PDB file of C-alpha atoms and ligand atoms in Angstrom:
ATOM      1  CA  MET N   1      -8.052   4.016  -3.832  1.00  0.00           C
ATOM      2  CA  PHE N   2      -6.201   0.775  -4.431  1.00  0.00           C
ATOM      3  CA  ILE N   3      -5.036  -0.084  -7.954  1.00  0.00           C
ATOM      4  CA  THR N   4      -7.038  -2.346 -10.273  1.00  0.00           C
ATOM      5  CA  TYR N   5      -5.977  -5.869 -11.164  1.00  0.00           C
ATOM      6  CA  ASP N   6      -5.128  -4.729 -14.702  1.00  0.00           C
ATOM      7  CA  GLU N   7      -2.817  -2.077 -13.346  1.00  0.00           C
ATOM      8  CA  PHE N   8      -1.219  -4.623 -11.023  1.00  0.00           C
ATOM      9  CA  SER N   9      -0.795  -7.079 -13.843  1.00  0.00           C
ATOM     10  CA  ARG N  10       0.977  -4.480 -16.018  1.00  0.00           C
ATOM     11  CA  ARG N  11       3.274  -3.609 -13.127  1.00  0.00           C
ATOM     12  CA  ALA N  12       4.012  -7.263 -12.422  1.00  0.00           C
ATOM     13  CA  ASP N  13       4.816  -7.891 -16.109  1.00  0.00           C
ATOM     14  CA  ALA N  14       7.249  -4.964 -16.003  1.00  0.00           C
ATOM     15  CA  VAL N  15       8.920  -6.189 -12.810  1.00  0.00           C
ATOM     16  CA  ARG N  16       9.280  -9.679 -14.212  1.00  0.00           C
ATOM     17  CA  ALA N  17      10.786  -8.335 -17.442  1.00  0.00           C
ATOM     18  CA  ASP N  18      13.181  -6.274 -15.356  1.00  0.00           C
ATOM     19  CA  ILE N  19      14.180  -9.299 -13.280  1.00  0.00           C
ATOM     20  CA  ALA N  20      14.761 -11.283 -16.478  1.00  0.00           C
ATOM     21  CA  ALA N  21      16.937  -8.476 -17.854  1.00  0.00           C
ATOM     22  CA  ALA N  22      18.969  -8.315 -14.637  1.00  0.00           C
ATOM     23  CA  CYS N  23      19.422 -12.085 -14.791  1.00  0.00           C
ATOM     24  CA  ALA N  24      20.556 -11.883 -18.412  1.00  0.00           C
ATOM     25  CA  ARG N  25      23.142  -9.217 -17.536  1.00  0.00           C
ATOM     26  CA  ALA N  26      24.380 -11.391 -14.675  1.00  0.00           C
ATOM     27  CA  GLY N  27      24.400 -14.574 -16.771  1.00  0.00           C
ATOM     28  CA  ARG N  28      21.828 -16.140 -14.447  1.00  0.00           C
ATOM     29  CA  ASP N  29      18.770 -18.290 -15.127  1.00  0.00           C
ATOM     30  CA  PRO N  30      15.632 -16.267 -14.213  1.00  0.00           C
ATOM     31  CA  SER N  31      14.106 -19.374 -12.651  1.00  0.00           C
ATOM     32  CA  GLY N  32      16.679 -18.936  -9.892  1.00  0.00           C
ATOM     33  CA  VAL N  33      15.177 -15.635  -8.712  1.00  0.00           C
ATOM     34  CA  GLY N  34      11.814 -15.681  -6.950  1.00  0.00           C
ATOM     35  CA  LEU N  35       9.480 -12.697  -6.647  1.00  0.00           C
ATOM     36  CA  LEU N  36       7.893 -12.129  -3.243  1.00  0.00           C
ATOM     37  CA  ALA N  37       4.943  -9.716  -3.407  1.00  0.00           C
ATOM     38  CA  VAL N  38       5.160  -7.422  -0.386  1.00  0.00           C
ATOM     39  CA  THR N  39       1.540  -6.711   0.515  1.00  0.00           C
ATOM     40  CA  LYS N  40       2.119  -4.926   3.844  1.00  0.00           C
ATOM     41  CA  SER N  41      -0.188  -1.969   4.464  1.00  0.00           C
ATOM     42  CA  HIS N  42      -2.197  -2.829   1.345  1.00  0.00           C
ATOM     43  CA  PRO N  43      -5.699  -4.307   1.407  1.00  0.00           C
ATOM     44  CA  VAL N  44      -6.291  -8.038   1.131  1.00  0.00           C
ATOM     45  CA  ALA N  45      -7.003  -7.439  -2.577  1.00  0.00           C
ATOM     46  CA  ALA N  46      -3.229  -7.126  -3.009  1.00  0.00           C
ATOM     47  CA  VAL N  47      -2.835 -10.714  -1.828  1.00  0.00           C
ATOM     48  CA  GLU N  48      -5.591 -11.837  -4.173  1.00  0.00           C
ATOM     49  CA  TYR N  49      -3.989 -10.029  -7.128  1.00  0.00           C
ATOM     50  CA  ALA N  50      -0.676 -11.723  -6.411  1.00  0.00           C
ATOM     51  CA  ALA N  51      -2.312 -15.151  -6.234  1.00  0.00           C
ATOM     52  CA  ARG N  52      -4.359 -14.571  -9.398  1.00  0.00           C
ATOM     53  CA  TYR N  53      -1.215 -13.515 -11.250  1.00  0.00           C
ATOM     54  CA  GLY N  54       0.443 -16.731 -10.140  1.00  0.00           C
ATOM     55  CA  LEU N  55       2.917 -15.425  -7.593  1.00  0.00           C
ATOM     56  CA  PRO N  56       3.508 -18.115  -4.971  1.00  0.00           C
ATOM     57  CA  ALA N  57       4.009 -16.011  -1.851  1.00  0.00           C
ATOM     58  CA  VAL N  58       3.349 -12.706  -0.149  1.00  0.00           C
ATOM     59  CA  GLY N  59       5.387 -10.821   2.445  1.00  0.00           C
ATOM     60  CA  GLU N  60       4.018  -8.987   5.462  1.00  0.00           C
ATOM     61  CA  ASN N  61       6.017  -7.063   8.042  1.00  0.00           C
ATOM     62  CA  ARG N  62       3.588  -7.174  10.967  1.00  0.00           C
ATOM     63  CA  VAL N  63       2.460 -10.404  12.553  1.00  0.00           C
ATOM     64  CA  GLN N  64      -1.082  -9.325  13.403  1.00  0.00           C
ATOM     65  CA  GLU N  65      -1.720  -7.660  10.049  1.00  0.00           C
ATOM     66  CA  GLY N  66      -0.554 -10.797   8.257  1.00  0.00           C
ATOM     67  CA  ALA N  67      -2.667 -13.069  10.440  1.00  0.00           C
ATOM     68  CA  ASP N  68      -5.757 -10.896   9.896  1.00  0.00           C
ATOM     69  CA  LYS N  69      -5.311 -10.818   6.139  1.00  0.00           C
ATOM     70  CA  ARG N  70      -4.692 -14.527   5.971  1.00  0.00           C
ATOM     71  CA  ALA N  71      -7.960 -15.131   7.827  1.00  0.00           C
ATOM     72  CA  ALA N  72      -9.774 -12.820   5.391  1.00  0.00           C
ATOM     73  CA  THR N  73      -8.898 -14.605   2.149  1.00  0.00           C
ATOM     74  CA  THR N  74      -8.894 -18.026   0.567  1.00  0.00           C
ATOM     75  CA  ALA N  75      -6.104 -17.005  -1.841  1.00  0.00           C
ATOM     76  CA  GLU N  76      -3.615 -19.840  -2.155  1.00  0.00           C
ATOM     77  CA  VAL N  77      -0.302 -18.249  -1.381  1.00  0.00           C
ATOM     78  CA  ARG N  78       2.449 -18.810   1.136  1.00  0.00           C
ATOM     79  CA  TRP N  79       2.805 -16.147   3.805  1.00  0.00           C
ATOM     80  CA  GLU N  80       6.236 -14.874   4.759  1.00  0.00           C
ATOM     81  CA  LEU N  81       7.094 -12.614   7.675  1.00  0.00           C
ATOM     82  CA  ILE N  82       9.704 -10.069   6.620  1.00  0.00           C
ATOM     83  CA  GLY N  83       9.411  -7.483   9.427  1.00  0.00           C
ATOM     84  CA  HIS N  84      11.005  -7.292  12.843  1.00  0.00           C
ATOM     85  CA  LEU N  85       9.606  -9.916  15.195  1.00  0.00           C
ATOM     86  CA  GLN N  86       9.194  -9.269  18.904  1.00  0.00           C
ATOM     87  CA  SER N  87       9.641 -12.196  21.291  1.00  0.00           C
ATOM     88  CA  ASN N  88       6.070 -11.988  22.554  1.00  0.00           C
ATOM     89  CA  LYS N  89       4.779 -12.498  18.997  1.00  0.00           C
ATOM     90  CA  ALA N  90       6.900 -15.561  18.204  1.00  0.00           C
ATOM     91  CA  LYS N  91       4.078 -18.028  18.823  1.00  0.00           C
ATOM     92  CA  LEU N  92       1.650 -16.016  16.700  1.00  0.00           C
ATOM     93  CA  ALA N  93       4.231 -15.783  13.909  1.00  0.00           C
ATOM     94  CA  ALA N  94       4.888 -19.532  13.963  1.00  0.00           C
ATOM     95  CA  THR N  95       1.149 -20.138  13.824  1.00  0.00           C
ATOM     96  CA  HIS N  96       0.229 -17.857  10.935  1.00  0.00           C
ATOM     97  CA  PHE N  97       3.305 -17.709   8.705  1.00  0.00           C
ATOM     98  CA  ASP N  98       4.832 -20.314   6.412  1.00  0.00           C
ATOM     99  CA  ARG N  99       8.297 -18.843   6.765  1.00  0.00           C
ATOM    100  CA  VAL N 100       9.917 -16.216   8.982  1.00  0.00           C
ATOM    101  CA  GLN N 101      12.687 -14.257   7.236  1.00  0.00           C
ATOM    102  CA  SER N 102      13.461 -11.878  10.062  1.00  0.00           C
ATOM    103  CA  VAL N 103      15.075 -14.105  12.680  1.00  0.00           C
ATOM    104  CA  ASP N 104      17.982 -12.203  14.190  1.00  0.00           C
ATOM    105  CA  SER N 105      18.597 -13.543  17.712  1.00  0.00           C
ATOM    106  CA  GLU N 106      19.178 -16.815  19.533  1.00  0.00           C
ATOM    107  CA  LYS N 107      16.282 -15.976  21.799  1.00  0.00           C
ATOM    108  CA  LEU N 108      13.909 -15.773  18.825  1.00  0.00           C
ATOM    109  CA  LEU N 109      15.269 -19.028  17.436  1.00  0.00           C
ATOM    110  CA  ARG N 110      14.489 -20.818  20.691  1.00  0.00           C
ATOM    111  CA  LEU N 111      11.016 -19.294  20.981  1.00  0.00           C
ATOM    112  CA  LEU N 112      10.131 -20.111  17.374  1.00  0.00           C
ATOM    113  CA  ASP N 113      11.454 -23.643  17.751  1.00  0.00           C
ATOM    114  CA  ARG N 114       9.367 -24.208  20.862  1.00  0.00           C
ATOM    115  CA  ALA N 115       6.275 -22.748  19.173  1.00  0.00           C
ATOM    116  CA  ALA N 116       6.783 -24.884  16.066  1.00  0.00           C
ATOM    117  CA  ALA N 117       7.199 -27.984  18.249  1.00  0.00           C
ATOM    118  CA  GLU N 118       3.930 -27.221  20.039  1.00  0.00           C
ATOM    119  CA  LEU N 119       2.214 -26.731  16.688  1.00  0.00           C
ATOM    120  CA  GLY N 120       3.664 -30.010  15.426  1.00  0.00           C
ATOM    121  CA  LYS N 121       5.326 -28.367  12.457  1.00  0.00           C
ATOM    122  CA  ILE N 122       8.720 -27.621  11.009  1.00  0.00           C
ATOM    123  CA  LEU N 123       9.007 -23.883  10.481  1.00  0.00           C
ATOM    124  CA  PRO N 124      11.238 -22.638   7.645  1.00  0.00           C
ATOM    125  CA  VAL N 125      13.329 -19.608   8.619  1.00  0.00           C
ATOM    126  CA  LEU N 126      15.900 -17.234   7.195  1.00  0.00           C
ATOM    127  CA  LEU N 127      18.450 -15.460   9.359  1.00  0.00           C
ATOM    128  CA  GLN N 128      18.370 -11.687   8.972  1.00  0.00           C
ATOM    129  CA  VAL N 129      21.839 -10.170   8.942  1.00  0.00           C
ATOM    130  CA  ASN N 130      22.592  -6.459   8.983  1.00  0.00           C
ATOM    131  CA  ALA N 131      25.131  -6.931   6.216  1.00  0.00           C
ATOM    132  CA  GLY N 132      25.265  -3.201   5.490  1.00  0.00           C
ATOM    133  CA  ARG N 133      26.027  -2.333   9.125  1.00  0.00           C
ATOM    134  CA  ASP N 134      23.131   0.145   9.077  1.00  0.00           C
ATOM    135  CA  PRO N 135      22.344   1.481  12.562  1.00  0.00           C
ATOM    136  CA  ALA N 136      18.737   2.005  11.415  1.00  0.00           C
ATOM    137  CA  LYS N 137      18.194  -1.668  10.522  1.00  0.00           C
ATOM    138  CA  PHE N 138      17.404  -4.798  12.471  1.00  0.00           C
ATOM    139  CA  GLY N 139      19.363  -7.973  11.834  1.00  0.00           C
ATOM    140  CA  ALA N 140      22.231  -9.795  13.481  1.00  0.00           C
ATOM    141  CA  GLU N 141      25.669  -8.257  13.258  1.00  0.00           C
ATOM    142  CA  LEU N 142      27.949  -9.956  10.744  1.00  0.00           C
ATOM    143  CA  GLU N 143      30.258 -11.137  13.547  1.00  0.00           C
ATOM    144  CA  ASP N 144      27.356 -12.847  15.320  1.00  0.00           C
ATOM    145  CA  ALA N 145      26.067 -14.692  12.263  1.00  0.00           C
ATOM    146  CA  PRO N 146      28.175 -17.876  12.676  1.00  0.00           C
ATOM    147  CA  ARG N 147      26.931 -18.413  16.202  1.00  0.00           C
ATOM    148  CA  LEU N 148      23.364 -17.579  15.248  1.00  0.00           C
ATOM    149  CA  LEU N 149      23.564 -20.128  12.449  1.00  0.00           C
ATOM    150  CA  ASP N 150      24.964 -22.816  14.756  1.00  0.00           C
ATOM    151  CA  THR N 151      22.093 -22.250  17.162  1.00  0.00           C
ATOM    152  CA  ALA N 152      19.572 -22.257  14.307  1.00  0.00           C
ATOM    153  CA  LEU N 153      20.898 -25.542  12.912  1.00  0.00           C
ATOM    154  CA  ALA N 154      20.611 -27.121  16.362  1.00  0.00           C
ATOM    155  CA  GLN N 155      16.845 -26.504  16.614  1.00  0.00           C
ATOM    156  CA  SER N 156      14.783 -29.579  15.854  1.00  0.00           C
ATOM    157  CA  HIS N 157      11.670 -27.772  14.565  1.00  0.00           C
ATOM    158  CA  LEU N 158      13.258 -25.104  12.384  1.00  0.00           C
ATOM    159  CA  GLN N 159      14.394 -25.511   8.798  1.00  0.00           C
ATOM    160  CA  VAL N 160      17.168 -22.982   8.114  1.00  0.00           C
ATOM    161  CA  GLU N 161      16.913 -22.068   4.432  1.00  0.00           C
ATOM    162  CA  GLY N 162      19.354 -19.159   4.168  1.00  0.00           C
ATOM    163  CA  PHE N 163      19.714 -15.456   4.867  1.00  0.00           C
ATOM    164  CA  MET N 164      17.912 -12.159   4.442  1.00  0.00           C
ATOM    165  CA  THR N 165      19.185  -8.590   4.446  1.00  0.00           C
ATOM    166  CA  ILE N 166      17.987  -5.059   3.795  1.00  0.00           C
ATOM    167  CA  ALA N 167      20.501  -2.690   2.225  1.00  0.00           C
ATOM    168  CA  PRO N 168      20.987   0.769   3.761  1.00  0.00           C
ATOM    169  CA  LEU N 169      19.116   3.562   1.995  1.00  0.00           C
ATOM    170  CA  SER N 170      21.658   5.366  -0.136  1.00  0.00           C
ATOM    171  CA  ASP N 171      21.934   7.373  -3.354  1.00  0.00           C
ATOM    172  CA  ASP N 172      25.118   5.463  -4.013  1.00  0.00           C
ATOM    173  CA  ASP N 173      24.315   2.153  -5.773  1.00  0.00           C
ATOM    174  CA  SER N 174      27.619   0.669  -4.669  1.00  0.00           C
ATOM    175  CA  VAL N 175      26.387   0.596  -1.049  1.00  0.00           C
ATOM    176  CA  ALA N 176      23.641  -1.900  -1.928  1.00  0.00           C
ATOM    177  CA  THR N 177      25.984  -3.921  -4.112  1.00  0.00           C
ATOM    178  CA  ARG N 178      28.530  -4.140  -1.314  1.00  0.00           C
ATOM    179  CA  THR N 179      25.855  -5.150   1.214  1.00  0.00           C
ATOM    180  CA  PHE N 180      24.466  -7.919  -0.987  1.00  0.00           C
ATOM    181  CA  THR N 181      27.907  -9.213  -1.940  1.00  0.00           C
ATOM    182  CA  THR N 182      28.882  -9.319   1.717  1.00  0.00           C
ATOM    183  CA  LEU N 183      25.871 -11.479   2.550  1.00  0.00           C
ATOM    184  CA  ARG N 184      26.478 -13.838  -0.364  1.00  0.00           C
ATOM    185  CA  GLU N 185      30.101 -14.302   0.657  1.00  0.00           C
ATOM    186  CA  LEU N 186      29.049 -14.899   4.259  1.00  0.00           C
ATOM    187  CA  ARG N 187      26.576 -17.537   3.087  1.00  0.00           C
ATOM    188  CA  ASP N 188      29.189 -19.239   0.917  1.00  0.00           C
ATOM    189  CA  GLN N 189      31.643 -19.298   3.806  1.00  0.00           C
ATOM    190  CA  LEU N 190      29.157 -20.586   6.397  1.00  0.00           C
ATOM    191  CA  ALA N 191      27.683 -23.155   4.033  1.00  0.00           C
ATOM    192  CA  GLY N 192      31.204 -24.446   3.485  1.00  0.00           C
ATOM    193  CA  GLU N 193      31.961 -24.557   7.197  1.00  0.00           C
ATOM    194  CA  THR N 194      28.718 -26.169   8.341  1.00  0.00           C
ATOM    195  CA  GLY N 195      27.794 -28.311   5.363  1.00  0.00           C
ATOM    196  CA  ALA N 196      24.284 -26.790   5.430  1.00  0.00           C
ATOM    197  CA  LEU N 197      22.931 -25.867   1.998  1.00  0.00           C
ATOM    198  CA  LEU N 198      21.466 -22.441   2.898  1.00  0.00           C
ATOM    199  CA  PRO N 199      20.202 -21.902  -0.659  1.00  0.00           C
ATOM    200  CA  GLU N 200      17.994 -18.842  -0.114  1.00  0.00           C
ATOM    201  CA  LEU N 201      19.400 -15.321  -0.268  1.00  0.00           C
ATOM    202  CA  SER N 202      16.497 -12.903   0.230  1.00  0.00           C
ATOM    203  CA  MET N 203      17.960  -9.630  -1.000  1.00  0.00           C
ATOM    204  CA  GLY N 204      16.593  -6.691  -2.975  1.00  0.00           C
ATOM    205  CA  MET N 205      13.495  -4.464  -2.868  1.00  0.00           C
ATOM    206  CA  SER N 206      11.853  -2.158  -5.440  1.00  0.00           C
ATOM    207  CA  GLY N 207      14.804   0.247  -5.492  1.00  0.00           C
ATOM    208  CA  ASP N 208      17.705  -2.183  -5.546  1.00  0.00           C
ATOM    209  CA  TYR N 209      16.641  -5.593  -6.825  1.00  0.00           C
ATOM    210  CA  ALA N 210      18.784  -5.403  -9.977  1.00  0.00           C
ATOM    211  CA  ALA N 211      21.896  -4.913  -7.821  1.00  0.00           C
ATOM    212  CA  ALA N 212      20.758  -7.776  -5.596  1.00  0.00           C
ATOM    213  CA  ILE N 213      20.311 -10.117  -8.555  1.00  0.00           C
ATOM    214  CA  ALA N 214      23.787  -9.247  -9.813  1.00  0.00           C
ATOM    215  CA  ALA N 215      25.140 -10.146  -6.365  1.00  0.00           C
ATOM    216  CA  GLY N 216      23.349 -13.519  -6.202  1.00  0.00           C
ATOM    217  CA  SER N 217      19.886 -12.889  -4.762  1.00  0.00           C
ATOM    218  CA  THR N 218      17.476 -15.819  -5.023  1.00  0.00           C
ATOM    219  CA  LEU N 219      14.422 -13.890  -3.787  1.00  0.00           C
ATOM    220  CA  VAL N 220      13.523 -10.257  -4.317  1.00  0.00           C
ATOM    221  CA  ARG N 221      10.904  -8.708  -2.028  1.00  0.00           C
ATOM    222  CA  VAL N 222       8.940  -6.161  -4.016  1.00  0.00           C
ATOM    223  CA  GLY N 223       6.118  -3.931  -2.801  1.00  0.00           C
ATOM    224  CA  THR N 224       6.061  -0.451  -4.332  1.00  0.00           C
ATOM    225  CA  ALA N 225       6.930  -1.510  -7.879  1.00  0.00           C
ATOM    226  CA  LEU N 226       3.994  -3.963  -7.852  1.00  0.00           C
ATOM    227  CA  PHE N 227       1.322  -2.111  -5.898  1.00  0.00           C
ATOM    228  CA  GLY N 228       2.308   1.559  -5.943  1.00  0.00           C
ATOM    229  CA  ALA N 229       3.175   3.722  -2.960  1.00  0.00           C
ATOM    230  CA  ARG N 230       1.991   2.701   0.487  1.00  0.00           C
ATOM    231  CA  ASP N 231       0.108   5.156   2.669  1.00  0.00           C
ATOM    232  CA  PRO N 232       2.418   6.588   5.305  1.00  0.00           C
ATOM    233  CA  ALA N 233       2.283   4.577   8.511  1.00  0.00           C
ATOM    234  CA  PRO N 234      -0.426   5.872  10.877  1.00  0.00           C
TER     235      PRO N 234
HETATM  236  C1  PLP H   1       8.530  -3.015   2.812  1.00  0.00           C
HETATM  237  C2  PLP H   1       9.598  -4.028   2.621  1.00  0.00           C
HETATM  238  C3  PLP H   1       9.979  -4.456   1.328  1.00  0.00           C
HETATM  239  C4  PLP H   1       9.387  -3.889   0.058  1.00  0.00           C
HETATM  240  O1  PLP H   1       9.829  -2.588  -0.162  1.00  0.00           O
HETATM  241  P1  PLP H   1       9.494  -1.807  -1.527  1.00  0.00           P
HETATM  242  O2  PLP H   1      10.509  -0.740  -1.566  1.00  0.00           O
HETATM  243  O3  PLP H   1       8.099  -1.284  -1.390  1.00  0.00           O
HETATM  244  O4  PLP H   1       9.622  -2.770  -2.638  1.00  0.00           O
HETATM  245  C5  PLP H   1      10.954  -5.442   1.242  1.00  0.00           C
HETATM  246  N1  PLP H   1      11.525  -5.978   2.330  1.00  0.00           N
HETATM  247  C6  PLP H   1      11.190  -5.587   3.574  1.00  0.00           C
HETATM  248  C7  PLP H   1      11.862  -6.231   4.729  1.00  0.00           C
HETATM  249  C8  PLP H   1      10.215  -4.609   3.762  1.00  0.00           C
HETATM  250  O5  PLP H   1       9.898  -4.233   5.008  1.00  0.00           O
END
């Protein structure tokens, strides 16, 4: 059974307090860290809870699941794709999502740009970088990021807002910290070189968002801490 709204609201209060505490420790203004409610594998009620609580956006990792949920609710939230995107789903993703965080190849950039042009829209994107060099994770290699960014900035129907990464699973907190710091430094360097602002750094999940905030995250993507455990994938 899915949690009640009251339970969600208590969890969300706790997460927000935690984010504020992490910001205080890092000497950062909490208004500089957004909270993305990751609703993947949860019922559409999760989206409605997030909207009712006042969270501006939800994250889904599968294109079709996100599109189906979006069609099933009138909740006023922005929809963000955070999961791996296959080329053959680029058009669907551009149609049903307000931002795609998981862009990790030049091929995807070109397909999304073409789809956005056909839809007559500018699609915001983040570039996903495998900043922790985790063989189990998607994302562009660090070495390929400059070229990926150049290609992204050259697309007329994409708005490149920054970067996203997922830290490797590890018992050692310093692994996440190193991953997030690496991405922030990469952003600073590439912003300097290109003159693009690249303000968004989507870093941190339920288990490591405090480390991400310390390293400069501007958006934490939180599922489990808000909604409880997900059912194992079928
Ligand atoms: C599932 C997922 C999250 C949320 O993970 P939790 O540990 O449940 O907070 C964040 N980012 C991405 C890319 C995900 O796939």
